[in-house]
Amino acid sequence: MPPPAKKRGRLFIWHKHMELSFYLIQALNGVQYGFLLFLVASGLTLVFGVMGIINLAHGSFYMIGAYLAYWLSAMTGNLFIAVLLGLPLSIAVGFAVERFCISFLYARDHLEQVLLTYGLILIFNEGQRILWGNDVYGVAIPNWLSGSITLTDTQSYPVYRLFISFACIAVAVGLYFLIHKTRLGMTIRAGASNREMAQALGIDINNLFAAVFALGAGLAAFSGMIAAPVEAVYPGIGENILVVSLVIVVIGGIGSIRGAFAGAMMIGLADAFGKTLAPDYASFIVYGVMAAVLVWRPQGIFGGSPQ
Protein backbone atom coordinates (compact mmCIF):
# COMPACT_ATOMS: atom_id res chain seq x y z
CA MET A 1 0.00 0.00 0.00
CA PRO A 2 1.50 3.42 -0.94
CA PRO A 3 2.02 5.94 1.87
CA PRO A 4 -0.68 8.56 2.45
CA ALA A 5 -0.61 11.64 0.25
CA LYS A 6 0.46 13.86 3.17
CA LYS A 7 3.41 11.59 3.96
CA ARG A 8 4.35 11.36 0.28
CA GLY A 9 4.39 15.17 0.17
CA ARG A 10 6.73 15.34 3.16
CA LEU A 11 9.03 12.73 1.58
CA PHE A 12 9.12 14.68 -1.69
CA ILE A 13 9.99 17.94 0.10
CA TRP A 14 12.70 16.18 2.15
CA HIS A 15 14.13 14.57 -1.00
CA LYS A 16 14.24 17.90 -2.85
CA HIS A 17 15.85 19.55 0.18
CA MET A 18 18.52 16.85 0.26
CA GLU A 19 19.15 17.31 -3.46
CA LEU A 20 19.61 21.06 -3.08
CA SER A 21 21.98 20.69 -0.13
CA PHE A 22 23.95 18.00 -2.02
CA TYR A 23 24.45 20.26 -5.03
CA LEU A 24 25.31 23.18 -2.74
CA ILE A 25 28.02 21.16 -1.01
CA GLN A 26 29.49 20.02 -4.32
CA ALA A 27 29.42 23.59 -5.65
CA LEU A 28 31.23 24.83 -2.53
CA ASN A 29 33.80 22.04 -2.87
CA GLY A 30 34.30 22.88 -6.54
CA VAL A 31 34.74 26.60 -5.88
CA GLN A 32 37.16 25.94 -3.01
CA TYR A 33 39.24 23.58 -5.17
CA GLY A 34 39.05 26.09 -8.02
CA PHE A 35 40.50 28.84 -5.84
CA LEU A 36 43.42 26.62 -4.85
CA LEU A 37 44.05 25.72 -8.47
CA PHE A 38 43.88 29.39 -9.43
CA LEU A 39 46.74 30.31 -7.09
CA VAL A 40 48.93 27.57 -8.57
CA ALA A 41 47.94 28.22 -12.18
CA SER A 42 48.26 32.02 -11.89
CA GLY A 43 51.90 31.63 -10.88
CA LEU A 44 52.48 29.20 -13.74
CA THR A 45 50.87 31.46 -16.33
CA LEU A 46 52.79 34.50 -15.03
CA VAL A 47 56.11 32.70 -15.39
CA PHE A 48 55.30 31.52 -18.91
CA GLY A 49 53.61 34.76 -20.03
CA VAL A 50 56.33 37.10 -18.74
CA MET A 51 59.47 34.97 -18.89
CA GLY A 52 58.59 32.58 -21.70
CA ILE A 53 59.73 29.66 -19.55
CA ILE A 54 57.98 26.29 -19.54
CA ASN A 55 58.43 25.46 -15.86
CA LEU A 56 57.55 21.81 -15.27
CA ALA A 57 58.93 22.15 -11.74
CA HIS A 58 56.16 24.57 -10.75
CA GLY A 59 54.20 21.80 -9.02
CA SER A 60 57.25 21.04 -6.88
CA PHE A 61 56.72 24.35 -5.06
CA TYR A 62 53.20 23.21 -4.18
CA MET A 63 54.80 20.06 -2.75
CA ILE A 64 57.39 22.13 -0.87
CA GLY A 65 54.63 24.24 0.66
CA ALA A 66 52.65 21.18 1.76
CA TYR A 67 55.67 19.51 3.38
CA LEU A 68 56.75 22.75 5.06
CA ALA A 69 53.24 23.11 6.48
CA TYR A 70 53.47 19.58 7.89
CA TRP A 71 57.01 19.98 9.25
CA LEU A 72 56.71 23.49 10.69
CA SER A 73 53.25 22.96 12.17
CA ALA A 74 54.55 19.82 13.91
CA MET A 75 57.43 21.90 15.33
CA THR A 76 55.41 24.97 16.33
CA GLY A 77 51.99 23.42 16.96
CA ASN A 78 50.33 26.16 14.89
CA LEU A 79 49.48 26.05 11.20
CA PHE A 80 49.46 29.82 10.79
CA ILE A 81 52.93 30.20 12.29
CA ALA A 82 54.02 27.43 9.92
CA VAL A 83 52.64 29.43 6.97
CA LEU A 84 54.33 32.63 8.14
CA LEU A 85 57.66 30.81 8.42
CA GLY A 86 57.30 28.58 5.40
CA LEU A 87 56.19 31.17 2.85
CA PRO A 88 59.43 33.24 2.95
CA LEU A 89 61.42 30.00 2.76
CA SER A 90 59.48 28.93 -0.34
CA ILE A 91 59.95 32.32 -2.00
CA ALA A 92 63.67 32.18 -1.20
CA VAL A 93 63.91 28.72 -2.80
CA GLY A 94 62.10 30.06 -5.87
CA PHE A 95 64.48 33.00 -6.09
CA ALA A 96 67.51 30.70 -5.78
CA VAL A 97 66.16 28.36 -8.47
CA GLU A 98 65.68 31.29 -10.85
CA ARG A 99 69.14 32.74 -10.19
CA PHE A 100 71.12 29.49 -10.40
CA CYS A 101 69.08 27.45 -12.91
CA ILE A 102 66.30 29.22 -14.80
CA SER A 103 68.35 32.32 -15.65
CA PHE A 104 70.49 30.21 -18.00
CA LEU A 105 67.45 29.23 -20.07
CA TYR A 106 66.22 32.56 -21.40
CA ALA A 107 68.19 32.27 -24.62
CA ARG A 108 67.54 28.54 -24.99
CA ASP A 109 64.72 26.76 -26.78
CA HIS A 110 61.71 25.18 -25.08
CA LEU A 111 63.13 21.65 -25.27
CA GLU A 112 66.06 22.61 -23.04
CA GLN A 113 63.65 24.37 -20.66
CA VAL A 114 61.57 21.20 -20.40
CA LEU A 115 64.64 19.03 -19.79
CA LEU A 116 66.09 21.26 -17.07
CA THR A 117 62.82 21.84 -15.22
CA TYR A 118 62.03 18.11 -15.39
CA GLY A 119 65.45 17.53 -13.85
CA LEU A 120 64.47 19.95 -11.07
CA ILE A 121 61.39 17.82 -10.39
CA LEU A 122 63.64 14.79 -9.84
CA ILE A 123 65.95 16.80 -7.56
CA PHE A 124 63.09 18.17 -5.46
CA ASN A 125 61.45 14.75 -5.19
CA GLU A 126 64.68 13.15 -4.06
CA GLY A 127 65.23 15.95 -1.55
CA GLN A 128 61.70 15.37 -0.21
CA ARG A 129 62.39 11.65 0.22
CA ILE A 130 65.66 12.34 2.04
CA LEU A 131 64.09 14.88 4.40
CA TRP A 132 60.64 13.38 5.03
CA GLY A 133 60.63 9.87 3.60
CA ASN A 134 57.87 8.19 1.62
CA ASP A 135 55.17 8.17 4.28
CA VAL A 136 51.84 9.92 3.95
CA TYR A 137 51.31 12.73 6.47
CA GLY A 138 48.40 14.78 7.69
CA VAL A 139 48.26 18.33 9.03
CA ALA A 140 45.92 19.20 11.88
CA ILE A 141 43.22 21.82 11.30
CA PRO A 142 43.41 24.69 13.83
CA ASN A 143 40.88 24.19 16.63
CA TRP A 144 38.97 27.40 15.95
CA LEU A 145 38.46 26.33 12.32
CA SER A 146 37.65 22.68 13.00
CA GLY A 147 33.87 23.09 13.25
CA SER A 148 31.15 22.75 10.64
CA ILE A 149 28.23 24.84 9.43
CA THR A 150 24.92 23.00 9.51
CA LEU A 151 23.16 22.90 6.14
CA THR A 152 20.41 20.37 6.89
CA ASP A 153 19.51 17.99 9.71
CA THR A 154 22.02 15.47 8.36
CA GLN A 155 24.54 17.52 6.34
CA SER A 156 27.12 20.13 7.27
CA TYR A 157 30.07 21.89 5.65
CA PRO A 158 33.55 22.25 7.23
CA VAL A 159 34.49 25.76 8.32
CA TYR A 160 38.11 25.23 7.24
CA ARG A 161 37.08 24.71 3.61
CA LEU A 162 35.29 28.06 3.71
CA PHE A 163 38.43 29.57 5.24
CA ILE A 164 40.47 28.24 2.31
CA SER A 165 38.12 29.95 -0.14
CA PHE A 166 38.28 33.28 1.70
CA ALA A 167 42.08 33.09 2.01
CA CYS A 168 42.40 32.41 -1.72
CA ILE A 169 40.02 35.29 -2.51
CA ALA A 170 42.17 37.63 -0.41
CA VAL A 171 45.35 36.53 -2.21
CA ALA A 172 43.63 36.80 -5.60
CA VAL A 173 42.51 40.36 -4.84
CA GLY A 174 46.04 41.19 -3.70
CA LEU A 175 47.43 39.72 -6.91
CA TYR A 176 45.01 41.84 -8.97
CA PHE A 177 46.14 45.03 -7.24
CA LEU A 178 49.77 44.01 -7.59
CA ILE A 179 49.43 43.50 -11.35
CA HIS A 180 47.22 46.52 -12.07
CA LYS A 181 47.91 49.12 -9.38
CA THR A 182 51.62 48.95 -8.52
CA ARG A 183 54.85 49.90 -10.23
CA LEU A 184 56.01 46.27 -10.09
CA GLY A 185 52.80 45.22 -11.80
CA MET A 186 53.33 47.85 -14.48
CA THR A 187 56.82 46.54 -15.19
CA ILE A 188 55.51 42.94 -15.25
CA ARG A 189 52.89 43.88 -17.84
CA ALA A 190 55.47 45.83 -19.83
CA GLY A 191 57.93 42.94 -19.78
CA ALA A 192 55.20 40.54 -20.91
CA SER A 193 54.11 42.82 -23.77
CA ASN A 194 57.53 43.75 -25.14
CA ARG A 195 60.61 42.54 -23.30
CA GLU A 196 63.14 44.36 -25.48
CA MET A 197 61.33 47.71 -25.31
CA ALA A 198 60.94 47.43 -21.53
CA GLN A 199 64.66 46.78 -21.19
CA ALA A 200 65.46 49.73 -23.47
CA LEU A 201 63.35 51.95 -21.19
CA GLY A 202 65.54 51.08 -18.23
CA ILE A 203 63.66 48.19 -16.62
CA ASP A 204 66.04 45.65 -15.08
CA ILE A 205 64.69 42.53 -16.74
CA ASN A 206 66.91 40.19 -14.72
CA ASN A 207 65.53 41.42 -11.40
CA LEU A 208 62.01 41.49 -12.84
CA PHE A 209 62.25 37.85 -13.91
CA ALA A 210 63.62 36.83 -10.51
CA ALA A 211 60.71 38.61 -8.78
CA VAL A 212 58.11 37.03 -11.07
CA PHE A 213 59.52 33.53 -10.62
CA ALA A 214 59.72 33.93 -6.83
CA LEU A 215 56.13 35.26 -6.81
CA GLY A 216 54.93 32.24 -8.78
CA ALA A 217 56.77 29.89 -6.42
CA GLY A 218 55.23 31.64 -3.43
CA LEU A 219 51.70 31.34 -4.82
CA ALA A 220 52.13 27.60 -5.45
CA ALA A 221 53.69 27.02 -2.02
CA PHE A 222 50.93 28.98 -0.24
CA SER A 223 48.35 26.82 -1.99
CA GLY A 224 50.09 23.68 -0.79
CA MET A 225 50.29 25.01 2.77
CA ILE A 226 46.62 25.85 3.22
CA ALA A 227 45.50 22.71 1.34
CA ALA A 228 47.61 20.38 3.51
CA PRO A 229 45.00 20.00 6.31
CA VAL A 230 42.30 18.82 3.86
CA GLU A 231 44.55 16.75 1.59
CA ALA A 232 47.16 14.19 2.49
CA VAL A 233 50.81 15.23 2.16
CA TYR A 234 52.51 12.54 0.10
CA PRO A 235 55.29 12.01 -2.48
CA GLY A 236 54.27 13.03 -5.98
CA ILE A 237 51.66 15.56 -4.87
CA GLY A 238 53.40 18.21 -6.97
CA GLU A 239 53.09 16.33 -10.25
CA ASN A 240 49.35 15.83 -9.76
CA ILE A 241 48.70 19.54 -9.26
CA LEU A 242 51.04 20.46 -12.14
CA VAL A 243 49.05 18.47 -14.71
CA VAL A 244 45.78 20.11 -13.66
CA SER A 245 47.43 23.56 -13.60
CA LEU A 246 48.70 23.10 -17.16
CA VAL A 247 45.14 22.24 -18.22
CA ILE A 248 43.90 25.46 -16.59
CA VAL A 249 46.57 27.57 -18.28
CA VAL A 250 45.62 26.10 -21.66
CA ILE A 251 41.91 26.73 -21.02
CA GLY A 252 42.38 30.30 -19.80
CA GLY A 253 45.04 31.35 -22.27
CA ILE A 254 48.78 31.50 -21.70
CA GLY A 255 49.78 34.62 -19.79
CA SER A 256 46.28 35.60 -18.66
CA ILE A 257 45.45 35.92 -14.95
CA ARG A 258 41.74 36.28 -15.74
CA GLY A 259 41.98 33.18 -17.88
CA ALA A 260 43.64 31.25 -15.05
CA PHE A 261 40.76 32.21 -12.76
CA ALA A 262 38.08 31.23 -15.29
CA GLY A 263 39.82 27.95 -16.10
CA ALA A 264 40.34 27.10 -12.41
CA MET A 265 36.66 27.62 -11.62
CA MET A 266 35.61 25.48 -14.58
CA ILE A 267 37.97 22.65 -13.67
CA GLY A 268 37.19 22.87 -9.94
CA LEU A 269 33.44 22.52 -10.54
CA ALA A 270 33.91 19.84 -13.21
CA ASP A 271 36.12 17.84 -10.85
CA ALA A 272 33.77 18.14 -7.86
CA PHE A 273 30.59 17.20 -9.72
CA GLY A 274 32.37 14.62 -11.89
CA LYS A 275 33.72 12.69 -8.87
CA THR A 276 30.28 12.53 -7.25
CA LEU A 277 27.93 12.14 -10.23
CA ALA A 278 30.14 10.10 -12.57
CA PRO A 279 33.23 8.90 -10.64
CA ASP A 280 34.30 6.49 -13.39
CA TYR A 281 34.50 9.36 -15.89
CA ALA A 282 35.76 12.16 -13.62
CA SER A 283 39.13 12.53 -15.38
CA PHE A 284 37.47 12.38 -18.78
CA ILE A 285 35.13 15.22 -17.78
CA VAL A 286 38.04 17.46 -16.74
CA TYR A 287 39.94 16.91 -19.97
CA GLY A 288 36.70 17.07 -21.92
CA VAL A 289 36.22 20.63 -20.66
CA MET A 290 39.69 21.52 -21.97
CA ALA A 291 38.97 19.91 -25.35
CA ALA A 292 35.65 21.76 -25.67
CA VAL A 293 37.28 25.12 -24.90
CA LEU A 294 40.10 24.51 -27.38
CA VAL A 295 37.60 23.64 -30.11
CA TRP A 296 35.78 26.90 -29.35
CA ARG A 297 38.85 29.12 -28.76
CA PRO A 298 42.21 27.50 -29.63
CA GLN A 299 44.10 30.37 -27.96
CA GLY A 300 42.19 29.93 -24.68
CA ILE A 301 39.41 32.04 -23.18
CA PHE A 302 41.57 35.10 -22.43
CA GLY A 303 44.73 34.41 -24.41
CA GLY A 304 47.19 37.28 -24.11
CA SER A 305 49.36 39.13 -21.61
CA PRO A 306 48.78 39.20 -17.82
CA GLN A 307 45.43 40.92 -17.15
Steps between C-alpha positions, in 0.01 A plus 500: 500500500650842406552752781230762558507808280607722792795273579594477132504881489734517799730239342509695173587826679771324705643339185511833315661665803767230508563546128546875538737463795697231311550726199586792729771298673647386169493857367681624812757221466550584133544872566742434787708264284481751215645775718792278599563410138483867404786592734719226352401565139532880529864461601558257214339726241692804630832320464419382148331824388772734629814287485412261219614208715325163501545417868412135559638534853223742599304223673805424714447831682148386588660185643759707688224711653302194610802333662608824668149536642523147641854540636470851644154447648630186674788708642298807600158345563334774293415489131498877459847538650609223263362700205669820617833318528464277198389759245824707510699176481306393190547839334872486580524154340319634193738794478803270531365266231452793262846645566698175479296296249222677311705810415714289265196402293377833367697471178435127463218322321199342670642147481793596723259676738292183526807283561645723772173558685421127483842442654402742778192287568725197555731701728214637710336158527823340613555780751147442634569128543827569682343754736155350563499149357224332302230498766167675467447781752209705622486855634266587785230762442519787753247450780309821432449393137419135568122541525228466239208709379169316508324490163225247575410262782751248365752705298758761593795676338848536658594851609862447392397448137321835510814651653704367207265671255516833684880481531532432127262788421715734710818390320328527161388856576853583614639353179258712294613819673863398465466449124279802428569760769871483586823595329616137514179395329553763232849369429369140494238594241758695301746211505227260387391728214842593363808379684753682282319835517461472878872435534580795272289722728719413796312211661738246654365188334722266702362623832148507356524136393637398840209678673240342271641150545520540879141633502380198303684265736346675799147470361543126437656442843224696678242284325674186620520633856133584545388186312711267717239462780230382255725293273761244590865604467670231294778447242398602150239753611674765290469312172126450549435871550734592212301301243173664605665845506627454144144414394376822663767711331405353162129563564547857622766605253874515557600812691150598613417532871129536421524190286666307783212596729232402247674172419552415869132552579395286204736217591422522873125465440547232233721300736265530799182406314678242283635307802156484662265461202721296266809380693607259225520787250626780727837537324334485160266784600791724604690445177176516305452856626847589369428339162168685468663836577782439252250413227318826576807722559836338413689787667309456828222711650716806575816431302746787530717685750442507879165672567 
